[in-house]
């Protein structure tokens, strides 16, 4: 529904009109404890340590997760190294079959995995069901297709796998990030030690169950859970021949320093402060929807979230009014309700960070417009969608990655000013351009310092399309032909 249509609905029905609850009934089979997935089996951690994973929407404990220590990471690396030669020798079409099998199993279990992702991470079920799961399956299908075609992918070259890959992922798209990492590595004949984020390990561990079901040879994929210390052990291990990291720029920097003396290829997919540029000649209702989806869905827990809106000065007022209307209609709450647009913030730590950055924005004089939701659940971590106007480029809300549902609105008068403002950030992950003029699109997109530029749309992903950043948003690409390069010699 466009914002104009929904304003009409509200006028006709009054502000009390509401959806009935539509709770998701599927419940995944969650164990009370999970071991580490090493050499094809779930094993108790040699560290003897475990930690709890909770549902951020309720505070309820879901399971205990193992914390991998040095001996555990060593064991995972040894398993990956031992499995390497046989996996690399396997014909590409045979490796491809495993990936296709896995993709089909993900599709078959999609509903349960989506619910699991929502329970562990807090994102609305409609996001995990309609975005994360289909894209995760797509990544395995897509890369399964490349497994026996590598000689055409790299024409004239005889490519070989790199060996053991250490892969570390964040909490915002847990299963999808695992798919982005595993699929190209396996297609190219590498073996993997993967470390999920500490607040969202469950979907990777359930993926491990599927790896057992498809009879993936033991040791080809190993999953070690734990926090930053475990990640550091994985990234710095002597057995790794390739490291792929998705997460914050701060941690990416640490990993880069750690690997600097060694010749280990590295892919870094880091933070962002992406700009959506809206010109006065754009289709305004569509642009409002794009801006709303780009920052408020998934609670703004999206690396390429359009967290800065640059709107042409002449349409500021109507655009902000439409944005405010649309924000008021967003349904914040139970992530397992199929009507929910904005779910729970992933952790207490992240909620505190969002709150402190928003408070800093107010102290600096920017004007806060929030959704004024008075019915947020009592338990769990919640932060309703909001936006700031009166923002200066020097303000903290215009500079810092907030990783929450917080939008900074600024204006521009000329295309040159829009380009300059959009590029005034150390990050360079993504950008959006909204205009009716094709020539303007080409010119602006060409001059954006961003790895991905969407035009008259936002947050579109496809396994065949490379994704990644420039500047402090990292380097290397995931997805598409470009994404294979990091996994071959
Ligand atoms: P984070 O950097 O804190 O953690 C990411 C992962 O790194 C986690 O698994 C964590 O346990 C691990 N880790 C922490 N310290 C480590 C260390 N010293 N060595 C090795 N591993 C370590 O990031 P986060 O809070 O989980 O995720 C949010 C960040 O990720 C945001 O900045 C977001 O923009 C970014 N992100 C980027 C992309 C992308 O594709 N560019 C995608 C998703 C998220």
Coordinates of C-alpha atoms and ligand atoms in Angstrom, one line a residue:
X1 CA 0.0 0.0 0.0
X2 CA 1.4 3.4 -0.9
X3 CA 1.5 6.1 1.8
X4 CA -1.2 8.0 0.1
X5 CA -3.5 4.9 0.1
X6 CA -2.8 4.1 3.7
X7 CA -3.6 7.7 4.7
X8 CA -6.9 7.2 2.9
X9 CA -7.5 3.9 4.8
X10 CA -6.8 5.7 8.1
X11 CA -9.2 8.5 7.2
X12 CA -11.9 6.0 6.4
X13 CA -11.4 3.7 9.3
X14 CA -10.2 6.0 12.1
X15 CA -7.0 5.5 14.0
X16 CA -8.3 2.5 16.0
X17 CA -8.4 0.3 13.0
X18 CA -5.9 -2.5 13.5
X19 CA -4.9 -6.0 12.3
X20 CA -5.8 -9.1 14.2
X21 CA -2.8 -10.9 15.6
X22 CA -1.4 -13.5 13.2
X23 CA 1.0 -15.6 15.3
X24 CA 3.3 -18.0 13.6
X25 CA 2.5 -21.5 14.9
X26 CA 5.5 -23.5 13.7
X27 CA 7.9 -24.3 16.4
X28 CA 11.4 -25.5 15.6
X29 CA 13.0 -28.4 17.5
X30 CA 15.4 -26.6 19.7
X31 CA 17.7 -28.7 21.8
X32 CA 18.6 -27.6 25.4
X33 CA 22.3 -27.7 24.6
X34 CA 24.4 -27.6 21.4
X35 CA 28.0 -29.0 21.0
X36 CA 30.5 -27.8 18.5
X37 CA 30.2 -29.2 15.0
X38 CA 33.6 -30.8 14.3
X39 CA 34.5 -33.5 11.8
X40 CA 30.8 -34.2 11.0
X41 CA 29.7 -34.6 14.7
X42 CA 28.4 -32.5 17.5
X43 CA 31.1 -32.6 20.2
X44 CA 31.3 -31.3 23.8
X45 CA 33.7 -28.4 24.0
X46 CA 37.1 -29.2 25.4
X47 CA 37.0 -25.8 27.0
X48 CA 34.2 -27.1 29.2
X49 CA 32.5 -23.7 28.7
X50 CA 29.0 -22.9 27.5
X51 CA 26.8 -19.8 27.3
X52 CA 23.1 -19.1 27.0
X53 CA 21.4 -17.8 23.8
X54 CA 18.1 -16.0 24.5
X55 CA 15.1 -14.7 22.5
X56 CA 15.6 -11.0 22.4
X57 CA 11.9 -10.4 22.1
X58 CA 11.0 -12.2 25.3
X59 CA 14.2 -12.6 27.3
X60 CA 13.5 -16.4 27.4
X61 CA 16.5 -18.7 27.3
X62 CA 16.4 -20.8 24.2
X63 CA 19.5 -23.1 24.7
X64 CA 23.0 -23.4 25.9
X65 CA 25.7 -23.0 23.3
X66 CA 29.3 -24.3 23.5
X67 CA 32.1 -21.8 23.7
X68 CA 35.1 -23.1 21.7
X69 CA 38.5 -22.5 23.2
X70 CA 42.0 -23.0 21.7
X71 CA 41.9 -26.8 21.7
X72 CA 38.5 -26.8 20.1
X73 CA 39.5 -24.5 17.3
X74 CA 42.6 -26.6 16.8
X75 CA 40.4 -29.7 16.5
X76 CA 38.1 -28.0 14.0
X77 CA 41.1 -26.8 11.9
X78 CA 42.7 -30.2 12.0
X79 CA 39.4 -31.8 10.8
X80 CA 39.1 -29.2 8.0
X81 CA 42.8 -29.8 7.0
X82 CA 42.4 -33.5 6.9
X83 CA 39.2 -33.4 4.8
X84 CA 40.7 -30.9 2.4
X85 CA 42.6 -33.0 -0.2
X86 CA 39.8 -35.5 -0.8
X87 CA 37.1 -32.7 -1.1
X88 CA 39.4 -30.8 -3.4
X89 CA 39.9 -33.9 -5.6
X90 CA 36.2 -34.6 -5.9
X91 CA 34.8 -33.8 -9.3
X92 CA 33.2 -30.4 -9.5
X93 CA 29.8 -31.9 -10.4
X94 CA 29.9 -34.1 -7.3
X95 CA 30.6 -31.2 -5.0
X96 CA 27.8 -29.4 -6.8
X97 CA 25.4 -32.2 -5.9
X98 CA 26.1 -31.7 -2.2
X99 CA 25.3 -28.0 -2.6
X100 CA 22.1 -28.7 -4.5
X101 CA 21.1 -31.2 -1.9
X102 CA 21.7 -28.7 0.9
X103 CA 19.7 -26.0 -1.0
X104 CA 16.8 -28.4 -1.3
X105 CA 16.9 -29.4 2.4
X106 CA 17.0 -25.7 3.3
X107 CA 13.9 -25.2 1.2
X108 CA 12.2 -28.2 2.8
X109 CA 13.0 -26.9 6.3
X110 CA 12.5 -23.2 5.4
X111 CA 9.6 -22.6 7.8
X112 CA 11.3 -24.0 10.8
X113 CA 14.6 -22.4 10.1
X114 CA 12.8 -19.0 9.6
X115 CA 11.1 -19.3 13.0
X116 CA 14.4 -20.3 14.6
X117 CA 16.1 -17.3 13.0
X118 CA 13.3 -15.0 14.3
X119 CA 13.3 -16.5 17.8
X120 CA 17.1 -16.3 18.2
X121 CA 17.7 -13.0 16.4
X122 CA 14.5 -10.9 16.9
X123 CA 13.8 -10.1 13.2
X124 CA 10.2 -10.2 12.0
X125 CA 9.1 -13.6 10.7
X126 CA 8.0 -12.1 7.4
X127 CA 11.7 -11.0 6.9
X128 CA 13.3 -14.3 7.8
X129 CA 10.6 -16.3 5.9
X130 CA 10.5 -14.1 2.7
X131 CA 14.1 -12.8 2.5
X132 CA 16.7 -14.7 4.6
X133 CA 15.6 -18.3 3.8
X134 CA 14.9 -18.0 0.1
X135 CA 18.2 -16.1 -0.4
X136 CA 20.1 -18.7 1.7
X137 CA 18.8 -21.5 -0.5
X138 CA 19.5 -19.5 -3.6
X139 CA 23.1 -19.0 -2.7
X140 CA 23.6 -22.8 -2.4
X141 CA 21.8 -23.4 -5.7
X142 CA 23.8 -20.7 -7.5
X143 CA 27.2 -21.9 -6.3
X144 CA 26.3 -25.5 -6.8
X145 CA 26.0 -24.5 -10.4
X146 CA 29.5 -23.0 -10.5
X147 CA 31.2 -26.1 -8.9
X148 CA 31.7 -27.9 -12.2
X149 CA 32.3 -24.8 -14.3
X150 CA 35.3 -23.2 -12.6
X151 CA 37.4 -23.5 -15.7
X152 CA 34.9 -21.3 -17.5
X153 CA 34.6 -18.9 -14.6
X154 CA 38.4 -18.3 -14.8
X155 CA 38.9 -18.9 -18.5
X156 CA 42.4 -20.1 -19.5
X157 CA 43.5 -20.6 -15.9
X158 CA 43.8 -23.8 -14.0
X159 CA 42.3 -22.8 -10.6
X160 CA 42.8 -24.7 -7.4
X161 CA 41.2 -24.3 -3.9
X162 CA 43.0 -22.3 -1.3
X163 CA 42.6 -24.9 1.5
X164 CA 41.1 -24.2 4.9
X165 CA 38.9 -21.1 5.1
X166 CA 38.3 -19.3 8.4
X167 CA 34.9 -17.6 8.2
X168 CA 33.4 -15.3 10.8
X169 CA 29.9 -13.8 10.6
X170 CA 27.6 -11.3 12.4
X171 CA 24.2 -11.5 14.0
X172 CA 22.0 -9.6 11.6
X173 CA 21.5 -12.2 8.9
X174 CA 22.9 -15.3 10.6
X175 CA 21.8 -18.1 8.2
X176 CA 22.1 -15.9 5.1
X177 CA 25.7 -14.8 6.0
X178 CA 26.6 -18.5 6.7
X179 CA 25.3 -19.3 3.1
X180 CA 27.2 -16.4 1.6
X181 CA 30.4 -17.7 3.2
X182 CA 30.0 -21.5 2.9
X183 CA 28.6 -21.8 -0.7
X184 CA 31.4 -20.2 -2.7
X185 CA 34.1 -21.8 -0.5
X186 CA 32.7 -25.3 -0.9
X187 CA 31.9 -24.9 -4.6
X188 CA 35.6 -24.1 -5.2
X189 CA 36.8 -27.2 -3.2
X190 CA 37.8 -25.6 0.1
X191 CA 37.0 -26.8 3.6
X192 CA 35.7 -24.4 6.3
X193 CA 35.8 -23.5 9.9
X194 CA 32.8 -21.1 10.4
X195 CA 32.2 -19.0 13.5
X196 CA 28.6 -17.6 13.9
X197 CA 27.9 -14.6 16.1
X198 CA 27.5 -15.4 19.8
X199 CA 23.9 -14.1 20.0
X200 CA 22.7 -16.0 16.9
X201 CA 24.3 -19.4 16.7
X202 CA 21.2 -21.5 16.4
X203 CA 20.5 -21.4 12.7
X204 CA 24.1 -22.3 11.8
X205 CA 23.9 -25.2 14.2
X206 CA 20.7 -26.4 12.6
X207 CA 22.4 -26.0 9.3
X208 CA 25.0 -28.4 10.6
X209 CA 22.2 -30.9 11.2
X210 CA 21.3 -30.6 7.5
X211 CA 25.0 -31.1 6.6
X212 CA 24.8 -34.4 8.4
X213 CA 21.6 -35.3 6.6
X214 CA 23.0 -34.7 3.2
X215 CA 26.1 -36.8 4.1
X216 CA 28.6 -34.0 3.5
X217 CA 32.0 -35.7 4.2
X218 CA 33.1 -35.1 7.8
X219 CA 35.4 -32.2 8.3
X220 CA 34.5 -30.3 5.1
X221 CA 32.4 -27.8 7.2
X222 CA 33.1 -27.3 10.9
X223 CA 31.2 -24.8 13.1
X224 CA 32.7 -23.5 16.2
X225 CA 30.6 -21.2 18.4
X226 CA 31.7 -18.6 20.9
X227 CA 32.4 -14.8 21.1
X228 CA 35.2 -12.6 19.9
X229 CA 38.0 -14.7 21.5
X230 CA 36.8 -17.7 19.5
X231 CA 36.7 -15.5 16.3
X232 CA 40.2 -14.3 17.0
X233 CA 41.4 -17.9 17.3
X234 CA 39.8 -18.8 14.0
X235 CA 41.1 -15.8 12.1
X236 CA 44.7 -16.1 13.4
X237 CA 45.0 -19.9 13.2
X238 CA 48.1 -21.2 11.4
X239 CA 46.1 -23.7 9.4
X240 CA 43.9 -21.1 7.6
X241 CA 44.7 -20.2 4.0
X242 CA 41.8 -17.7 3.5
X243 CA 39.9 -15.5 6.0
X244 CA 36.4 -14.1 5.3
X245 CA 34.9 -11.7 7.9
X246 CA 31.6 -9.9 8.0
X247 CA 31.1 -7.6 10.9
X248 CA 32.1 -4.2 12.3
X249 CA 34.9 -2.1 10.9
X250 CA 36.7 -2.1 14.3
X251 CA 37.0 -5.9 14.4
X252 CA 37.8 -6.0 10.7
X253 CA 40.7 -3.7 11.4
X254 CA 42.0 -6.0 14.2
X255 CA 41.8 -9.0 11.9
X256 CA 43.7 -7.2 9.2
X257 CA 46.4 -6.2 11.6
X258 CA 46.7 -9.8 12.8
X259 CA 47.0 -11.1 9.3
X260 CA 49.3 -8.4 8.0
X261 CA 52.6 -10.4 8.5
X262 CA 51.2 -13.4 6.7
X263 CA 50.2 -13.8 3.1
X264 CA 46.6 -14.8 3.8
X265 CA 43.9 -13.5 1.4
X266 CA 41.2 -11.6 3.3
X267 CA 37.7 -10.5 2.5
X268 CA 36.2 -7.9 4.8
X269 CA 32.5 -7.0 4.7
X270 CA 32.2 -4.2 7.2
X271 CA 29.9 -1.4 8.4
X272 CA 28.2 1.3 6.5
X273 CA 26.4 4.7 6.6
X274 CA 24.6 4.5 3.3
X275 CA 22.8 7.4 1.7
X276 CA 19.4 7.4 -0.1
X277 CA 19.3 10.4 -2.4
X278 CA 15.8 11.5 -3.4
X279 CA 15.3 14.1 -6.1
X280 CA 12.2 16.2 -6.5
X281 CA 11.4 14.4 -9.8
X282 CA 11.2 10.9 -8.2
X283 CA 8.0 8.9 -7.8
X284 CA 7.6 10.1 -4.2
X285 CA 5.4 7.3 -2.8
X286 CA 7.7 4.7 -4.2
X287 CA 10.7 6.6 -2.8
X288 CA 9.1 6.8 0.7
X289 CA 8.5 3.0 0.6
X290 CA 12.1 2.5 -0.4
X291 CA 13.4 4.7 2.3
X292 CA 11.2 3.1 4.9
X293 CA 12.2 -0.5 3.9
X294 CA 15.8 0.6 3.7
X295 CA 16.1 1.7 7.3
X296 CA 13.2 0.5 9.4
X297 CA 12.6 -3.1 8.4
X298 CA 14.8 -5.6 10.2
X299 CA 15.2 -2.9 12.9
X300 CA 17.9 -1.2 10.9
X301 CA 20.1 -4.2 11.6
X302 CA 21.3 -4.1 8.0
X303 CA 24.9 -3.3 7.1
X304 CA 23.7 -1.4 3.9
X305 CA 20.7 0.2 5.6
X306 CA 19.9 3.6 4.0
X307 CA 20.6 5.4 7.3
X308 CA 21.1 8.8 5.8
X309 CA 18.3 10.3 3.7
X310 CA 19.4 13.2 1.4
X311 CA 16.2 14.7 0.0
X312 CA 16.0 17.6 -2.4
X313 CA 15.2 20.7 -0.4
X314 CA 12.0 21.7 -2.4
X315 CA 10.2 18.4 -1.4
X316 CA 11.5 18.2 2.2
X317 CA 8.2 19.1 3.8
X318 CA 5.9 16.7 1.9
X319 CA 8.5 14.0 2.0
X320 CA 8.9 14.2 5.8
X321 CA 5.1 14.3 6.3
X322 CA 4.8 11.1 4.2
X323 CA 7.6 9.5 6.1
X324 CA 6.0 10.4 9.5
X325 CA 2.6 8.9 8.3
X326 CA 4.3 5.7 7.1
X327 CA 6.3 5.5 10.4
X328 CA 3.1 5.7 12.4
X329 CA 1.7 2.7 10.6
X330 CA 4.7 0.4 11.1
X331 CA 3.8 -2.4 13.5
X332 CA 6.5 -2.9 16.1
X333 CA 6.3 -5.9 18.4
X334 CA 6.2 -9.7 18.5
X335 CA 8.5 -10.8 15.7
X336 CA 6.6 -14.1 15.4
X337 CA 3.4 -12.2 14.4
X338 CA 3.2 -12.3 10.6
X339 CA 2.0 -8.7 10.5
X340 CA 5.0 -7.3 12.4
X341 CA 7.2 -4.9 10.5
X342 CA 9.8 -4.1 13.1
X343 CA 10.9 -6.7 15.6
X344 CA 13.2 -6.8 18.6
X345 CA 16.7 -5.3 18.9
X346 CA 19.1 -8.2 18.9
X347 CA 20.8 -7.7 22.2
X348 CA 20.8 -5.4 25.3
X349 CA 24.2 -4.2 24.3
X350 CA 23.0 -3.1 20.9
X351 CA 19.9 -1.4 22.4
X352 CA 22.1 0.6 24.7
X353 CA 24.3 1.6 21.8
X354 CA 21.2 2.8 19.8
X355 CA 19.9 4.7 22.8
X356 CA 23.1 6.5 23.5
X357 CA 23.6 7.5 19.9
X358 CA 20.0 8.8 19.7
X359 CA 20.6 10.8 22.9
X360 CA 23.8 12.2 21.4
X361 CA 21.8 13.3 18.3
X362 CA 19.3 15.2 20.5
X363 CA 22.1 16.8 22.5
X364 CA 23.7 18.1 19.3
X365 CA 20.4 19.8 18.4
X366 CA 18.9 17.5 15.8
X367 CA 15.1 17.1 16.0
X368 CA 13.8 13.6 16.9
X369 CA 10.6 12.3 15.3
X370 CA 9.6 8.9 16.8
X371 CA 6.9 6.4 16.2
X372 CA 5.5 7.1 19.7
X373 CA 4.5 3.5 20.1
X374 CA 2.9 3.0 23.5
X375 CA 2.3 -0.7 23.3
X376 CA 5.7 -2.2 23.2
X377 CA 6.0 -5.5 24.9
X378 CA 7.2 -5.3 28.5
X379 CA 10.0 -7.8 28.2
X380 CA 12.7 -7.9 25.5
X381 CA 14.7 -5.3 23.7
X382 CA 12.7 -2.7 21.8
X383 CA 13.4 0.5 20.0
X384 CA 10.7 2.0 17.8
X385 CA 11.5 3.5 14.4
X386 CA 12.5 7.2 14.4
X387 CA 14.1 9.8 12.3
X388 CA 16.0 13.1 12.8
X389 CA 15.5 16.3 11.0
X390 CA 17.7 19.4 11.4
X391 CA 20.7 17.2 11.0
X392 CA 24.1 18.7 10.1
X393 CA 26.7 16.5 8.3
X394 CA 28.9 16.9 11.4
X395 CA 26.2 15.5 13.8
X396 CA 26.9 12.1 15.3
X397 CA 23.7 10.6 13.8
X398 CA 24.9 11.6 10.3
X399 CA 28.4 10.1 10.8
X400 CA 28.2 7.0 13.1
X401 CA 26.8 3.6 12.1
X402 CA 23.9 3.2 14.5
X403 CA 22.7 -0.2 13.3
X404 CA 19.2 0.5 14.6
X405 CA 16.0 1.9 13.1
X406 CA 17.2 5.5 13.2
X407 CA 17.3 7.7 10.0
X408 CA 19.1 11.0 9.6
X409 CA 17.3 13.3 7.2
X410 CA 19.3 16.0 5.4
X411 CA 18.7 18.1 2.3
X412 CA 20.6 19.2 -0.8
X413 CA 19.9 21.7 -3.5
X414 CA 22.0 20.5 -6.5
X415 CA 23.1 17.1 -7.7
X416 CA 26.7 18.1 -7.0
X417 CA 25.8 18.8 -3.4
X418 CA 24.0 15.5 -3.1
X419 CA 27.0 13.6 -4.4
X420 CA 29.4 15.5 -2.1
X421 CA 27.2 14.9 1.0
X422 CA 26.6 11.2 0.2
X423 CA 30.3 10.6 -0.2
X424 CA 31.2 12.5 3.0
X425 CA 31.7 9.4 5.1
X426 CA 34.5 7.0 5.7
X427 CA 32.2 4.2 4.8
X428 CA 31.3 3.1 1.2
X429 CA 29.0 0.1 1.3
X430 CA 25.8 1.1 -0.6
X431 CA 23.7 4.0 -1.9
X432 CA 20.3 4.6 -3.4
X433 CA 19.2 7.1 -6.0
X434 CA 15.6 8.0 -6.6
X435 CA 14.8 10.1 -9.8
X436 CA 12.8 9.9 -12.9
X437 CA 15.8 10.9 -15.1
X438 CA 17.9 8.0 -16.4
X439 CA 20.8 10.3 -17.2
X440 CA 20.9 11.5 -13.6
X441 CA 20.9 7.9 -12.4
X442 CA 23.9 7.0 -14.5
X443 CA 25.8 10.2 -13.5
X444 CA 25.1 9.9 -9.8
X445 CA 25.7 6.1 -9.6
X446 CA 29.0 6.5 -11.4
X447 CA 30.2 9.0 -8.8
X448 CA 29.0 7.3 -5.7
X449 CA 31.8 6.0 -3.5
X450 CA 29.9 2.8 -2.7
X451 CA 30.2 -0.9 -3.6
X452 CA 26.5 -1.1 -4.5
X453 CA 24.2 1.5 -5.9
X454 CA 20.5 0.9 -6.2
X455 CA 18.4 3.0 -8.5
X456 CA 14.6 3.6 -7.7
X457 CA 14.8 0.6 -5.4
X458 CA 16.7 -0.4 -2.3
X459 CA 18.1 -3.5 -0.6
X460 CA 17.8 -5.9 -3.6
X461 CA 20.0 -9.0 -3.4
X462 CA 20.7 -11.8 -5.7
X463 CA 23.2 -14.6 -5.4
X464 CA 24.5 -13.8 -8.9
X465 CA 25.2 -10.2 -8.0
X466 CA 28.4 -9.3 -6.2
X467 CA 28.1 -7.4 -2.9
X468 CA 30.7 -5.6 -1.0
X469 CA 32.1 -2.2 0.0
X470 CA 34.8 0.3 -0.6
X471 CA 36.7 2.6 1.8
X472 CA 36.1 1.6 5.4
X473 CA 33.3 -0.8 4.4
X474 CA 35.8 -3.3 3.4
X475 CA 37.1 -5.1 0.3
X476 CA 36.4 -8.2 -1.6
X477 CA 33.1 -9.3 -3.0
X478 CA 30.6 -12.0 -2.1
X479 CA 28.2 -13.4 -4.6
X480 CA 28.4 -13.7 -8.3
X481 CA 31.5 -14.5 -10.3
X482 CA 33.5 -11.9 -8.3
X483 CA 32.8 -13.8 -5.1
X484 CA 34.5 -16.9 -6.3
X485 CA 37.8 -15.2 -6.8
X486 CA 38.7 -15.1 -3.1
X487 CA 38.3 -18.9 -2.9
X488 CA 40.7 -20.0 -5.6
X489 CA 44.4 -20.0 -6.3
Ligands
LIG1 P1 31.2 -7.6 15.3 O1 32.4 -7.1 14.5 O2 31.2 -7.2 16.7 O3 31.1 -9.2 15.3 C1 31.1 -9.9 14.1 C2 31.7 -11.3 14.4 O4 33.1 -11.1 14.7 C3 31.0 -12.0 15.5 O5 30.9 -13.4 15.1 C4 32.0 -11.8 16.7 O6 31.9 -12.8 17.6 C5 33.3 -11.8 15.9 N1 34.4 -11.1 16.6 C6 34.4 -10.2 17.6 N2 35.6 -9.8 17.9 C7 36.5 -10.6 17.1 C8 37.9 -10.6 17.0 N3 38.7 -9.8 17.7 N4 38.4 -11.4 16.1 C9 37.6 -12.2 15.3 N5 36.3 -12.2 15.4 C10 35.7 -11.4 16.3 O7 29.9 -7.1 14.5 P2 28.4 -7.4 14.9 O8 28.1 -6.4 16.0 O9 28.2 -8.8 15.1 O10 27.7 -7.0 13.5 C11 27.4 -5.7 13.2 C12 28.4 -5.1 12.2 O11 28.5 -6.0 11.1 C13 27.9 -3.8 11.7 O12 29.0 -2.9 11.7 C14 27.5 -4.1 10.3 O13 27.5 -3.1 9.4 C15 28.4 -5.2 9.9 N6 27.9 -6.0 8.8 C16 28.4 -5.9 7.5 C17 27.9 -6.6 6.4 C18 28.5 -6.5 5.1 O14 28.1 -7.3 4.2 N7 29.3 -5.4 4.8 C19 26.9 -7.5 6.7 C20 26.3 -7.7 8.0 C21 26.9 -6.9 9.0

